[in-house]
């Protein structure tokens, strides 16, 4: 709870973050194994109280995308077994509600290795898969459509070319607005990246959240490269045709929905956690600073007292 990364996150207006075990890929950088489930935590600097919001926050299915044929086979077998277990539990509950259980009949629970898959097929947790190009995206969508589970697709670059397919599968996407990959020469189909991807997702009904090129925080001095200036990702999405309201939601309430914590954070509503930031200007203006950040109702950051930013002149 005393990490400088948390201090910087608060300075950037980040109150809640999805992180991966081992410090990988999320707020604190590094490389987590693809099999490690993530967690959602608060930037409650100085205390562990109420820091953990949700764990596990996802079920990584990286082996479906990058594993060996035998690993993909094992994964699918687990999903098939989990589906049978879910159907068994539903049948048991139905017969119990109708008083049709046999004397002494009890529900046989899923073995430990299948518990996470059962939760996935019940809709209690979402799967995460990295899928950038069309071929990878369609491989992920095939599995999602077959087993009908909630999924989050990360590092999506060519999703704009099959946005309607993603929408039909009801998969959510994590998008880096400024990712740049050129289409292969003489490509027979649309390919590569597009700054219009968020706008296309909005039009086709794909739920998405925005992230910067580097999902960490630092003081490198280049605005818009990491989470310290996350709203700039929204600004670039607006440049690509996205409306401002959806851009704001893509770094607040929609991001919370994708993480499964929208009941607590992501918007200012009665009954939710008191996580609030105060800005000195438009959130999508590169000149705007965070003046104050509240987490769980406590003031944890003030620009005027920050050793990093107090010397920088604001817009007021």
PDB file of C-alpha atoms in Angstrom:
ATOM      1  CA  UNK A   1       0.000   0.000   0.000  1.00  0.00           C
ATOM      2  CA  UNK A   2       3.032   2.305   0.115  1.00  0.00           C
ATOM      3  CA  UNK A   3       4.031   1.901  -3.515  1.00  0.00           C
ATOM      4  CA  UNK A   4       5.036   5.064  -5.370  1.00  0.00           C
ATOM      5  CA  UNK A   5       3.024   3.692  -8.282  1.00  0.00           C
ATOM      6  CA  UNK A   6      -0.114   4.173  -6.203  1.00  0.00           C
ATOM      7  CA  UNK A   7       0.869   7.777  -5.487  1.00  0.00           C
ATOM      8  CA  UNK A   8       1.306   8.429  -9.193  1.00  0.00           C
ATOM      9  CA  UNK A   9      -1.926   6.637 -10.038  1.00  0.00           C
ATOM     10  CA  UNK A  10      -3.794   8.923  -7.646  1.00  0.00           C
ATOM     11  CA  UNK A  11      -2.122  11.930  -9.268  1.00  0.00           C
ATOM     12  CA  UNK A  12      -3.427  10.691 -12.597  1.00  0.00           C
ATOM     13  CA  UNK A  13      -6.965  10.323 -11.261  1.00  0.00           C
ATOM     14  CA  UNK A  14      -6.871   6.524 -11.064  1.00  0.00           C
ATOM     15  CA  UNK A  15      -8.864   5.295  -8.062  1.00  0.00           C
ATOM     16  CA  UNK A  16      -9.386   1.636  -8.993  1.00  0.00           C
ATOM     17  CA  UNK A  17      -7.394  -0.704 -11.208  1.00  0.00           C
ATOM     18  CA  UNK A  18      -7.373  -4.223 -12.590  1.00  0.00           C
ATOM     19  CA  UNK A  19      -4.027  -5.873 -11.826  1.00  0.00           C
ATOM     20  CA  UNK A  20      -2.609  -9.282 -12.582  1.00  0.00           C
ATOM     21  CA  UNK A  21      -0.853 -11.602 -10.166  1.00  0.00           C
ATOM     22  CA  UNK A  22       2.890 -11.361 -10.210  1.00  0.00           C
ATOM     23  CA  UNK A  23       2.709  -7.643 -11.009  1.00  0.00           C
ATOM     24  CA  UNK A  24       2.208  -8.294 -14.675  1.00  0.00           C
ATOM     25  CA  UNK A  25       0.609  -6.388 -17.435  1.00  0.00           C
ATOM     26  CA  UNK A  26      -1.447  -4.150 -15.227  1.00  0.00           C
ATOM     27  CA  UNK A  27      -0.812  -1.118 -13.076  1.00  0.00           C
ATOM     28  CA  UNK A  28       2.626  -2.130 -11.858  1.00  0.00           C
ATOM     29  CA  UNK A  29       4.161  -3.439 -15.076  1.00  0.00           C
ATOM     30  CA  UNK A  30       6.078  -6.687 -15.499  1.00  0.00           C
ATOM     31  CA  UNK A  31       4.898  -9.956 -16.975  1.00  0.00           C
ATOM     32  CA  UNK A  32       2.317 -12.109 -15.285  1.00  0.00           C
ATOM     33  CA  UNK A  33       1.799 -15.651 -16.509  1.00  0.00           C
ATOM     34  CA  UNK A  34      -1.262 -15.936 -18.744  1.00  0.00           C
ATOM     35  CA  UNK A  35      -2.811 -18.422 -16.330  1.00  0.00           C
ATOM     36  CA  UNK A  36      -2.837 -15.998 -13.388  1.00  0.00           C
ATOM     37  CA  UNK A  37      -6.267 -14.569 -12.527  1.00  0.00           C
ATOM     38  CA  UNK A  38      -6.486 -10.837 -11.960  1.00  0.00           C
ATOM     39  CA  UNK A  39      -7.877  -8.737  -9.154  1.00  0.00           C
ATOM     40  CA  UNK A  40      -9.481  -5.321  -8.854  1.00  0.00           C
ATOM     41  CA  UNK A  41      -7.946  -3.106  -6.181  1.00  0.00           C
ATOM     42  CA  UNK A  42      -8.355   0.426  -4.848  1.00  0.00           C
ATOM     43  CA  UNK A  43      -5.529   2.940  -4.867  1.00  0.00           C
ATOM     44  CA  UNK A  44      -5.899   3.291  -1.090  1.00  0.00           C
ATOM     45  CA  UNK A  45      -2.381   4.473  -0.369  1.00  0.00           C
ATOM     46  CA  UNK A  46      -1.123   3.687   3.122  1.00  0.00           C
ATOM     47  CA  UNK A  47      -3.725   1.102   4.108  1.00  0.00           C
ATOM     48  CA  UNK A  48      -4.867  -2.361   3.105  1.00  0.00           C
ATOM     49  CA  UNK A  49      -8.329  -1.691   4.492  1.00  0.00           C
ATOM     50  CA  UNK A  50     -10.860  -1.988   1.669  1.00  0.00           C
ATOM     51  CA  UNK A  51      -8.060  -2.115  -0.917  1.00  0.00           C
ATOM     52  CA  UNK A  52      -9.260  -5.392  -2.425  1.00  0.00           C
ATOM     53  CA  UNK A  53     -12.473  -4.965  -4.400  1.00  0.00           C
ATOM     54  CA  UNK A  54     -12.754  -8.257  -6.301  1.00  0.00           C
ATOM     55  CA  UNK A  55     -10.652 -11.414  -6.530  1.00  0.00           C
ATOM     56  CA  UNK A  56     -10.538 -13.322  -8.758  1.00  0.00           C
ATOM     57  CA  UNK A  57     -11.745 -10.790 -11.297  1.00  0.00           C
ATOM     58  CA  UNK A  58     -11.288 -12.986 -14.352  1.00  0.00           C
ATOM     59  CA  UNK A  59     -10.493 -16.458 -15.625  1.00  0.00           C
ATOM     60  CA  UNK A  60      -7.568 -16.304 -18.079  1.00  0.00           C
ATOM     61  CA  UNK A  61      -7.986 -18.637 -21.054  1.00  0.00           C
ATOM     62  CA  UNK A  62      -4.638 -17.891 -22.641  1.00  0.00           C
ATOM     63  CA  UNK A  63      -4.031 -21.528 -23.507  1.00  0.00           C
ATOM     64  CA  UNK A  64      -6.894 -21.387 -26.012  1.00  0.00           C
ATOM     65  CA  UNK A  65      -5.040 -18.683 -27.910  1.00  0.00           C
ATOM     66  CA  UNK A  66      -1.396 -19.678 -27.530  1.00  0.00           C
ATOM     67  CA  UNK A  67      -1.304 -23.163 -26.047  1.00  0.00           C
ATOM     68  CA  UNK A  68      -0.406 -26.438 -27.706  1.00  0.00           C
ATOM     69  CA  UNK A  69      -3.116 -28.556 -29.368  1.00  0.00           C
ATOM     70  CA  UNK A  70      -3.221 -30.803 -26.313  1.00  0.00           C
ATOM     71  CA  UNK A  71      -3.628 -27.802 -23.993  1.00  0.00           C
ATOM     72  CA  UNK A  72      -6.478 -26.442 -26.090  1.00  0.00           C
ATOM     73  CA  UNK A  73      -8.085 -29.883 -26.059  1.00  0.00           C
ATOM     74  CA  UNK A  74      -7.807 -30.072 -22.258  1.00  0.00           C
ATOM     75  CA  UNK A  75      -9.309 -26.593 -21.905  1.00  0.00           C
ATOM     76  CA  UNK A  76     -12.274 -27.484 -24.060  1.00  0.00           C
ATOM     77  CA  UNK A  77     -12.778 -30.733 -22.160  1.00  0.00           C
ATOM     78  CA  UNK A  78     -12.904 -28.782 -18.904  1.00  0.00           C
ATOM     79  CA  UNK A  79     -15.529 -26.475 -20.374  1.00  0.00           C
ATOM     80  CA  UNK A  80     -17.592 -29.445 -21.540  1.00  0.00           C
ATOM     81  CA  UNK A  81     -17.411 -31.008 -18.071  1.00  0.00           C
ATOM     82  CA  UNK A  82     -18.295 -27.670 -16.494  1.00  0.00           C
ATOM     83  CA  UNK A  83     -21.316 -27.355 -18.773  1.00  0.00           C
ATOM     84  CA  UNK A  84     -22.531 -30.783 -17.674  1.00  0.00           C
ATOM     85  CA  UNK A  85     -22.062 -29.739 -14.040  1.00  0.00           C
ATOM     86  CA  UNK A  86     -24.030 -26.512 -14.554  1.00  0.00           C
ATOM     87  CA  UNK A  87     -26.874 -28.435 -16.152  1.00  0.00           C
ATOM     88  CA  UNK A  88     -26.790 -30.938 -13.280  1.00  0.00           C
ATOM     89  CA  UNK A  89     -27.003 -28.148 -10.698  1.00  0.00           C
ATOM     90  CA  UNK A  90     -29.873 -26.445 -12.539  1.00  0.00           C
ATOM     91  CA  UNK A  91     -31.773 -29.704 -12.736  1.00  0.00           C
ATOM     92  CA  UNK A  92     -31.184 -30.333  -9.032  1.00  0.00           C
ATOM     93  CA  UNK A  93     -32.430 -26.855  -8.063  1.00  0.00           C
ATOM     94  CA  UNK A  94     -35.473 -27.230 -10.304  1.00  0.00           C
ATOM     95  CA  UNK A  95     -36.440 -30.562  -8.796  1.00  0.00           C
ATOM     96  CA  UNK A  96     -35.833 -29.244  -5.278  1.00  0.00           C
ATOM     97  CA  UNK A  97     -38.144 -26.281  -5.905  1.00  0.00           C
ATOM     98  CA  UNK A  98     -40.795 -28.749  -7.083  1.00  0.00           C
ATOM     99  CA  UNK A  99     -40.227 -31.100  -4.108  1.00  0.00           C
ATOM    100  CA  UNK A 100     -39.197 -33.912  -6.449  1.00  0.00           C
ATOM    101  CA  UNK A 101     -35.852 -34.855  -4.890  1.00  0.00           C
ATOM    102  CA  UNK A 102     -35.294 -38.461  -3.909  1.00  0.00           C
ATOM    103  CA  UNK A 103     -34.902 -39.206  -0.178  1.00  0.00           C
ATOM    104  CA  UNK A 104     -31.343 -38.345   0.882  1.00  0.00           C
ATOM    105  CA  UNK A 105     -30.436 -36.917  -2.515  1.00  0.00           C
ATOM    106  CA  UNK A 106     -27.715 -34.262  -2.361  1.00  0.00           C
ATOM    107  CA  UNK A 107     -26.056 -32.142  -5.000  1.00  0.00           C
ATOM    108  CA  UNK A 108     -22.687 -33.407  -6.152  1.00  0.00           C
ATOM    109  CA  UNK A 109     -20.397 -30.387  -6.306  1.00  0.00           C
ATOM    110  CA  UNK A 110     -17.835 -29.826  -9.030  1.00  0.00           C
ATOM    111  CA  UNK A 111     -14.289 -31.007  -8.295  1.00  0.00           C
ATOM    112  CA  UNK A 112     -11.864 -28.208  -7.425  1.00  0.00           C
ATOM    113  CA  UNK A 113     -10.183 -28.032 -10.868  1.00  0.00           C
ATOM    114  CA  UNK A 114     -13.573 -27.336 -12.473  1.00  0.00           C
ATOM    115  CA  UNK A 115     -14.896 -24.745 -10.022  1.00  0.00           C
ATOM    116  CA  UNK A 116     -13.597 -21.732 -11.953  1.00  0.00           C
ATOM    117  CA  UNK A 117     -15.041 -23.056 -15.220  1.00  0.00           C
ATOM    118  CA  UNK A 118     -18.406 -23.652 -13.572  1.00  0.00           C
ATOM    119  CA  UNK A 119     -18.408 -20.064 -12.309  1.00  0.00           C
ATOM    120  CA  UNK A 120     -17.567 -18.914 -15.827  1.00  0.00           C
ATOM    121  CA  UNK A 121     -20.488 -20.758 -17.414  1.00  0.00           C
ATOM    122  CA  UNK A 122     -22.820 -19.484 -14.697  1.00  0.00           C
ATOM    123  CA  UNK A 123     -21.884 -15.930 -15.620  1.00  0.00           C
ATOM    124  CA  UNK A 124     -20.286 -15.212 -12.247  1.00  0.00           C
ATOM    125  CA  UNK A 125     -16.919 -14.341 -13.763  1.00  0.00           C
ATOM    126  CA  UNK A 126     -15.595 -13.342 -17.187  1.00  0.00           C
ATOM    127  CA  UNK A 127     -12.865 -14.994 -19.209  1.00  0.00           C
ATOM    128  CA  UNK A 128      -9.887 -13.021 -20.533  1.00  0.00           C
ATOM    129  CA  UNK A 129      -8.193 -13.789 -23.813  1.00  0.00           C
ATOM    130  CA  UNK A 130      -5.566 -11.872 -25.749  1.00  0.00           C
ATOM    131  CA  UNK A 131      -6.673 -11.563 -29.364  1.00  0.00           C
ATOM    132  CA  UNK A 132      -5.277  -8.909 -31.666  1.00  0.00           C
ATOM    133  CA  UNK A 133      -5.734  -9.915 -35.282  1.00  0.00           C
ATOM    134  CA  UNK A 134      -8.810 -11.238 -37.041  1.00  0.00           C
ATOM    135  CA  UNK A 135      -7.746 -14.887 -37.001  1.00  0.00           C
ATOM    136  CA  UNK A 136      -7.128 -14.783 -33.245  1.00  0.00           C
ATOM    137  CA  UNK A 137     -10.335 -12.875 -32.625  1.00  0.00           C
ATOM    138  CA  UNK A 138     -12.393 -15.413 -34.532  1.00  0.00           C
ATOM    139  CA  UNK A 139     -10.748 -18.288 -32.678  1.00  0.00           C
ATOM    140  CA  UNK A 140     -11.739 -16.631 -29.403  1.00  0.00           C
ATOM    141  CA  UNK A 141     -15.258 -15.913 -30.648  1.00  0.00           C
ATOM    142  CA  UNK A 142     -15.706 -19.548 -31.698  1.00  0.00           C
ATOM    143  CA  UNK A 143     -15.122 -20.663 -28.109  1.00  0.00           C
ATOM    144  CA  UNK A 144     -17.287 -17.887 -26.663  1.00  0.00           C
ATOM    145  CA  UNK A 145     -20.176 -18.696 -28.984  1.00  0.00           C
ATOM    146  CA  UNK A 146     -19.958 -22.435 -28.340  1.00  0.00           C
ATOM    147  CA  UNK A 147     -20.046 -22.190 -24.543  1.00  0.00           C
ATOM    148  CA  UNK A 148     -21.916 -18.875 -24.133  1.00  0.00           C
ATOM    149  CA  UNK A 149     -19.747 -17.210 -21.496  1.00  0.00           C
ATOM    150  CA  UNK A 150     -18.813 -13.614 -20.725  1.00  0.00           C
ATOM    151  CA  UNK A 151     -15.431 -12.671 -22.135  1.00  0.00           C
ATOM    152  CA  UNK A 152     -13.001  -9.784 -22.292  1.00  0.00           C
ATOM    153  CA  UNK A 153     -10.718  -9.612 -25.322  1.00  0.00           C
ATOM    154  CA  UNK A 154      -7.478  -7.733 -24.705  1.00  0.00           C
ATOM    155  CA  UNK A 155      -4.955  -6.092 -27.058  1.00  0.00           C
ATOM    156  CA  UNK A 156      -7.636  -5.858 -29.742  1.00  0.00           C
ATOM    157  CA  UNK A 157      -6.289  -4.182 -32.890  1.00  0.00           C
ATOM    158  CA  UNK A 158      -8.298  -5.543 -35.831  1.00  0.00           C
ATOM    159  CA  UNK A 159     -11.617  -5.792 -34.032  1.00  0.00           C
ATOM    160  CA  UNK A 160     -12.974  -2.895 -36.077  1.00  0.00           C
ATOM    161  CA  UNK A 161     -12.978  -5.167 -39.151  1.00  0.00           C
ATOM    162  CA  UNK A 162     -15.331  -7.727 -37.540  1.00  0.00           C
ATOM    163  CA  UNK A 163     -17.091  -5.496 -35.004  1.00  0.00           C
ATOM    164  CA  UNK A 164     -20.520  -6.973 -35.706  1.00  0.00           C
ATOM    165  CA  UNK A 165     -19.243 -10.495 -35.007  1.00  0.00           C
ATOM    166  CA  UNK A 166     -17.807  -9.341 -31.686  1.00  0.00           C
ATOM    167  CA  UNK A 167     -21.071  -7.596 -30.856  1.00  0.00           C
ATOM    168  CA  UNK A 168     -23.120 -10.730 -31.557  1.00  0.00           C
ATOM    169  CA  UNK A 169     -20.882 -12.701 -29.189  1.00  0.00           C
ATOM    170  CA  UNK A 170     -21.370  -9.979 -26.553  1.00  0.00           C
ATOM    171  CA  UNK A 171     -17.643  -9.907 -25.894  1.00  0.00           C
ATOM    172  CA  UNK A 172     -16.044  -6.826 -24.355  1.00  0.00           C
ATOM    173  CA  UNK A 173     -12.792  -5.372 -25.661  1.00  0.00           C
ATOM    174  CA  UNK A 174      -9.771  -3.605 -24.206  1.00  0.00           C
ATOM    175  CA  UNK A 175      -8.562  -1.101 -26.776  1.00  0.00           C
ATOM    176  CA  UNK A 176      -5.360   0.878 -27.188  1.00  0.00           C
ATOM    177  CA  UNK A 177      -6.506   3.762 -29.360  1.00  0.00           C
ATOM    178  CA  UNK A 178      -3.111   4.637 -30.792  1.00  0.00           C
ATOM    179  CA  UNK A 179      -1.771   1.158 -31.470  1.00  0.00           C
ATOM    180  CA  UNK A 180      -0.185   1.171 -34.901  1.00  0.00           C
ATOM    181  CA  UNK A 181       0.048  -1.909 -37.098  1.00  0.00           C
ATOM    182  CA  UNK A 182       0.056  -1.519 -40.849  1.00  0.00           C
ATOM    183  CA  UNK A 183      -2.050  -3.813 -42.999  1.00  0.00           C
ATOM    184  CA  UNK A 184      -0.012  -6.327 -45.014  1.00  0.00           C
ATOM    185  CA  UNK A 185       0.620  -5.315 -48.586  1.00  0.00           C
ATOM    186  CA  UNK A 186      -2.007  -6.558 -51.013  1.00  0.00           C
ATOM    187  CA  UNK A 187      -4.234  -7.661 -48.129  1.00  0.00           C
ATOM    188  CA  UNK A 188      -7.541  -8.953 -49.564  1.00  0.00           C
ATOM    189  CA  UNK A 189      -9.475  -7.570 -46.587  1.00  0.00           C
ATOM    190  CA  UNK A 190      -9.379  -4.582 -44.227  1.00  0.00           C
ATOM    191  CA  UNK A 191      -6.529  -5.123 -41.775  1.00  0.00           C
ATOM    192  CA  UNK A 192      -4.192  -3.369 -39.383  1.00  0.00           C
ATOM    193  CA  UNK A 193      -5.157  -0.779 -36.816  1.00  0.00           C
ATOM    194  CA  UNK A 194      -7.584   2.117 -37.064  1.00  0.00           C
ATOM    195  CA  UNK A 195      -8.040   5.150 -34.841  1.00  0.00           C
ATOM    196  CA  UNK A 196     -11.743   4.795 -35.671  1.00  0.00           C
ATOM    197  CA  UNK A 197     -12.003   1.443 -33.862  1.00  0.00           C
ATOM    198  CA  UNK A 198     -13.692   2.868 -30.706  1.00  0.00           C
ATOM    199  CA  UNK A 199     -16.215   4.780 -32.826  1.00  0.00           C
ATOM    200  CA  UNK A 200     -16.965   1.643 -34.847  1.00  0.00           C
ATOM    201  CA  UNK A 201     -17.407  -0.349 -31.642  1.00  0.00           C
ATOM    202  CA  UNK A 202     -19.812   2.297 -30.363  1.00  0.00           C
ATOM    203  CA  UNK A 203     -21.848   2.086 -33.565  1.00  0.00           C
ATOM    204  CA  UNK A 204     -22.052  -1.716 -33.503  1.00  0.00           C
ATOM    205  CA  UNK A 205     -22.729  -2.053 -29.767  1.00  0.00           C
ATOM    206  CA  UNK A 206     -19.406  -3.524 -28.656  1.00  0.00           C
ATOM    207  CA  UNK A 207     -18.594  -2.704 -25.042  1.00  0.00           C
ATOM    208  CA  UNK A 208     -15.020  -1.448 -24.692  1.00  0.00           C
ATOM    209  CA  UNK A 209     -12.571   0.233 -22.339  1.00  0.00           C
ATOM    210  CA  UNK A 210      -9.539   2.317 -23.275  1.00  0.00           C
ATOM    211  CA  UNK A 211      -5.961   1.803 -22.099  1.00  0.00           C
ATOM    212  CA  UNK A 212      -2.677   3.567 -22.928  1.00  0.00           C
ATOM    213  CA  UNK A 213       0.298   1.946 -24.684  1.00  0.00           C
ATOM    214  CA  UNK A 214       1.914   1.230 -21.310  1.00  0.00           C
ATOM    215  CA  UNK A 215      -0.430   0.019 -18.578  1.00  0.00           C
ATOM    216  CA  UNK A 216       1.739   1.364 -15.759  1.00  0.00           C
ATOM    217  CA  UNK A 217       2.500   4.767 -14.266  1.00  0.00           C
ATOM    218  CA  UNK A 218       5.728   6.710 -14.476  1.00  0.00           C
ATOM    219  CA  UNK A 219       7.404  10.083 -14.784  1.00  0.00           C
ATOM    220  CA  UNK A 220       8.981   9.677 -18.195  1.00  0.00           C
ATOM    221  CA  UNK A 221       7.696  13.062 -19.254  1.00  0.00           C
ATOM    222  CA  UNK A 222       5.870  11.944 -22.404  1.00  0.00           C
ATOM    223  CA  UNK A 223       2.179  12.689 -21.956  1.00  0.00           C
ATOM    224  CA  UNK A 224      -0.248  10.030 -23.018  1.00  0.00           C
ATOM    225  CA  UNK A 225       2.078   7.034 -22.874  1.00  0.00           C
ATOM    226  CA  UNK A 226       0.869   5.495 -19.612  1.00  0.00           C
ATOM    227  CA  UNK A 227      -1.884   5.612 -17.001  1.00  0.00           C
ATOM    228  CA  UNK A 228      -0.691   8.940 -15.617  1.00  0.00           C
ATOM    229  CA  UNK A 229      -2.556  10.628 -18.461  1.00  0.00           C
ATOM    230  CA  UNK A 230      -5.243   8.045 -19.226  1.00  0.00           C
ATOM    231  CA  UNK A 231      -7.822  10.604 -20.472  1.00  0.00           C
ATOM    232  CA  UNK A 232      -5.624  11.323 -23.481  1.00  0.00           C
ATOM    233  CA  UNK A 233      -6.641   7.892 -24.787  1.00  0.00           C
ATOM    234  CA  UNK A 234     -10.192   9.193 -24.791  1.00  0.00           C
ATOM    235  CA  UNK A 235      -9.048  12.314 -26.619  1.00  0.00           C
ATOM    236  CA  UNK A 236      -7.533  10.241 -29.403  1.00  0.00           C
ATOM    237  CA  UNK A 237     -10.684   8.120 -29.585  1.00  0.00           C
ATOM    238  CA  UNK A 238     -12.664  11.340 -30.011  1.00  0.00           C
ATOM    239  CA  UNK A 239     -10.258  12.292 -32.790  1.00  0.00           C
ATOM    240  CA  UNK A 240     -11.270   9.005 -34.418  1.00  0.00           C
ATOM    241  CA  UNK A 241     -14.963   9.880 -34.343  1.00  0.00           C
ATOM    242  CA  UNK A 242     -16.108   8.743 -30.892  1.00  0.00           C
ATOM    243  CA  UNK A 243     -18.445  11.028 -28.947  1.00  0.00           C
ATOM    244  CA  UNK A 244     -17.148  12.561 -25.712  1.00  0.00           C
ATOM    245  CA  UNK A 245     -19.692  10.887 -23.429  1.00  0.00           C
ATOM    246  CA  UNK A 246     -18.793   7.382 -24.604  1.00  0.00           C
ATOM    247  CA  UNK A 247     -15.092   8.231 -24.380  1.00  0.00           C
ATOM    248  CA  UNK A 248     -15.567   9.287 -20.756  1.00  0.00           C
ATOM    249  CA  UNK A 249     -17.543   6.134 -19.993  1.00  0.00           C
ATOM    250  CA  UNK A 250     -14.792   4.005 -21.565  1.00  0.00           C
ATOM    251  CA  UNK A 251     -12.410   5.062 -18.787  1.00  0.00           C
ATOM    252  CA  UNK A 252     -14.993   5.083 -15.985  1.00  0.00           C
ATOM    253  CA  UNK A 253     -18.285   3.187 -15.777  1.00  0.00           C
ATOM    254  CA  UNK A 254     -17.804   0.929 -18.802  1.00  0.00           C
ATOM    255  CA  UNK A 255     -14.360  -0.055 -17.552  1.00  0.00           C
ATOM    256  CA  UNK A 256     -15.945  -0.852 -14.185  1.00  0.00           C
ATOM    257  CA  UNK A 257     -18.607  -2.984 -15.884  1.00  0.00           C
ATOM    258  CA  UNK A 258     -15.967  -4.940 -17.783  1.00  0.00           C
ATOM    259  CA  UNK A 259     -14.149  -5.593 -14.496  1.00  0.00           C
ATOM    260  CA  UNK A 260     -17.395  -6.609 -12.792  1.00  0.00           C
ATOM    261  CA  UNK A 261     -17.325  -3.875 -10.130  1.00  0.00           C
ATOM    262  CA  UNK A 262     -19.857  -1.378 -11.504  1.00  0.00           C
ATOM    263  CA  UNK A 263     -21.982  -1.809  -8.376  1.00  0.00           C
ATOM    264  CA  UNK A 264     -19.262  -0.038  -6.377  1.00  0.00           C
ATOM    265  CA  UNK A 265     -17.283   2.254  -8.667  1.00  0.00           C
ATOM    266  CA  UNK A 266     -17.297   3.883 -12.085  1.00  0.00           C
ATOM    267  CA  UNK A 267     -19.903   6.592 -11.571  1.00  0.00           C
ATOM    268  CA  UNK A 268     -21.160   9.064  -8.972  1.00  0.00           C
ATOM    269  CA  UNK A 269     -24.299   7.427  -7.597  1.00  0.00           C
ATOM    270  CA  UNK A 270     -25.898   7.049  -4.200  1.00  0.00           C
ATOM    271  CA  UNK A 271     -24.754   3.872  -2.488  1.00  0.00           C
ATOM    272  CA  UNK A 272     -21.478   3.536  -4.380  1.00  0.00           C
ATOM    273  CA  UNK A 273     -17.997   4.000  -2.942  1.00  0.00           C
ATOM    274  CA  UNK A 274     -17.021   7.650  -2.597  1.00  0.00           C
ATOM    275  CA  UNK A 275     -14.252   7.654  -5.209  1.00  0.00           C
ATOM    276  CA  UNK A 276     -14.046  11.154  -6.672  1.00  0.00           C
ATOM    277  CA  UNK A 277     -11.511  13.220  -8.598  1.00  0.00           C
ATOM    278  CA  UNK A 278     -11.470  16.996  -8.978  1.00  0.00           C
ATOM    279  CA  UNK A 279     -10.001  18.411 -12.204  1.00  0.00           C
ATOM    280  CA  UNK A 280      -9.011  21.935 -13.166  1.00  0.00           C
ATOM    281  CA  UNK A 281     -10.396  21.627 -16.686  1.00  0.00           C
ATOM    282  CA  UNK A 282     -11.887  19.416 -19.382  1.00  0.00           C
ATOM    283  CA  UNK A 283     -10.829  15.782 -18.791  1.00  0.00           C
ATOM    284  CA  UNK A 284      -9.772  15.406 -22.428  1.00  0.00           C
ATOM    285  CA  UNK A 285      -7.633  18.553 -22.532  1.00  0.00           C
ATOM    286  CA  UNK A 286      -3.925  17.706 -22.309  1.00  0.00           C
ATOM    287  CA  UNK A 287      -3.402  20.770 -20.090  1.00  0.00           C
ATOM    288  CA  UNK A 288      -5.780  19.523 -17.390  1.00  0.00           C
ATOM    289  CA  UNK A 289      -4.419  18.415 -14.008  1.00  0.00           C
ATOM    290  CA  UNK A 290      -6.007  16.397 -11.232  1.00  0.00           C
ATOM    291  CA  UNK A 291      -6.371  18.722  -8.249  1.00  0.00           C
ATOM    292  CA  UNK A 292      -7.661  16.196  -5.689  1.00  0.00           C
ATOM    293  CA  UNK A 293      -8.392  12.466  -5.530  1.00  0.00           C
ATOM    294  CA  UNK A 294     -10.695  10.835  -2.987  1.00  0.00           C
ATOM    295  CA  UNK A 295     -10.775   7.061  -2.456  1.00  0.00           C
ATOM    296  CA  UNK A 296     -13.408   5.514  -0.191  1.00  0.00           C
ATOM    297  CA  UNK A 297     -14.306   9.031   0.900  1.00  0.00           C
ATOM    298  CA  UNK A 298     -10.764   9.884   2.018  1.00  0.00           C
ATOM    299  CA  UNK A 299      -8.642  12.618   0.459  1.00  0.00           C
ATOM    300  CA  UNK A 300      -5.484  10.787  -0.642  1.00  0.00           C
ATOM    301  CA  UNK A 301      -4.013  13.216  -3.165  1.00  0.00           C
ATOM    302  CA  UNK A 302      -3.692  16.977  -3.406  1.00  0.00           C
ATOM    303  CA  UNK A 303      -1.732  18.492  -6.257  1.00  0.00           C
ATOM    304  CA  UNK A 304      -0.792  21.489  -4.119  1.00  0.00           C
ATOM    305  CA  UNK A 305       1.065  19.139  -1.734  1.00  0.00           C
ATOM    306  CA  UNK A 306       2.473  16.687  -4.271  1.00  0.00           C
ATOM    307  CA  UNK A 307       6.282  16.467  -4.560  1.00  0.00           C
ATOM    308  CA  UNK A 308       5.792  15.473  -8.188  1.00  0.00           C
ATOM    309  CA  UNK A 309       3.342  18.102  -9.431  1.00  0.00           C
ATOM    310  CA  UNK A 310       2.912  20.975  -6.962  1.00  0.00           C
ATOM    311  CA  UNK A 311       5.441  23.122  -8.852  1.00  0.00           C
ATOM    312  CA  UNK A 312       3.539  22.804 -12.126  1.00  0.00           C
ATOM    313  CA  UNK A 313       1.204  25.666 -12.876  1.00  0.00           C
ATOM    314  CA  UNK A 314      -2.401  24.661 -13.434  1.00  0.00           C
ATOM    315  CA  UNK A 315      -5.012  26.353 -15.565  1.00  0.00           C
ATOM    316  CA  UNK A 316      -6.577  28.349 -12.749  1.00  0.00           C
TER     317      UNK A 316
END
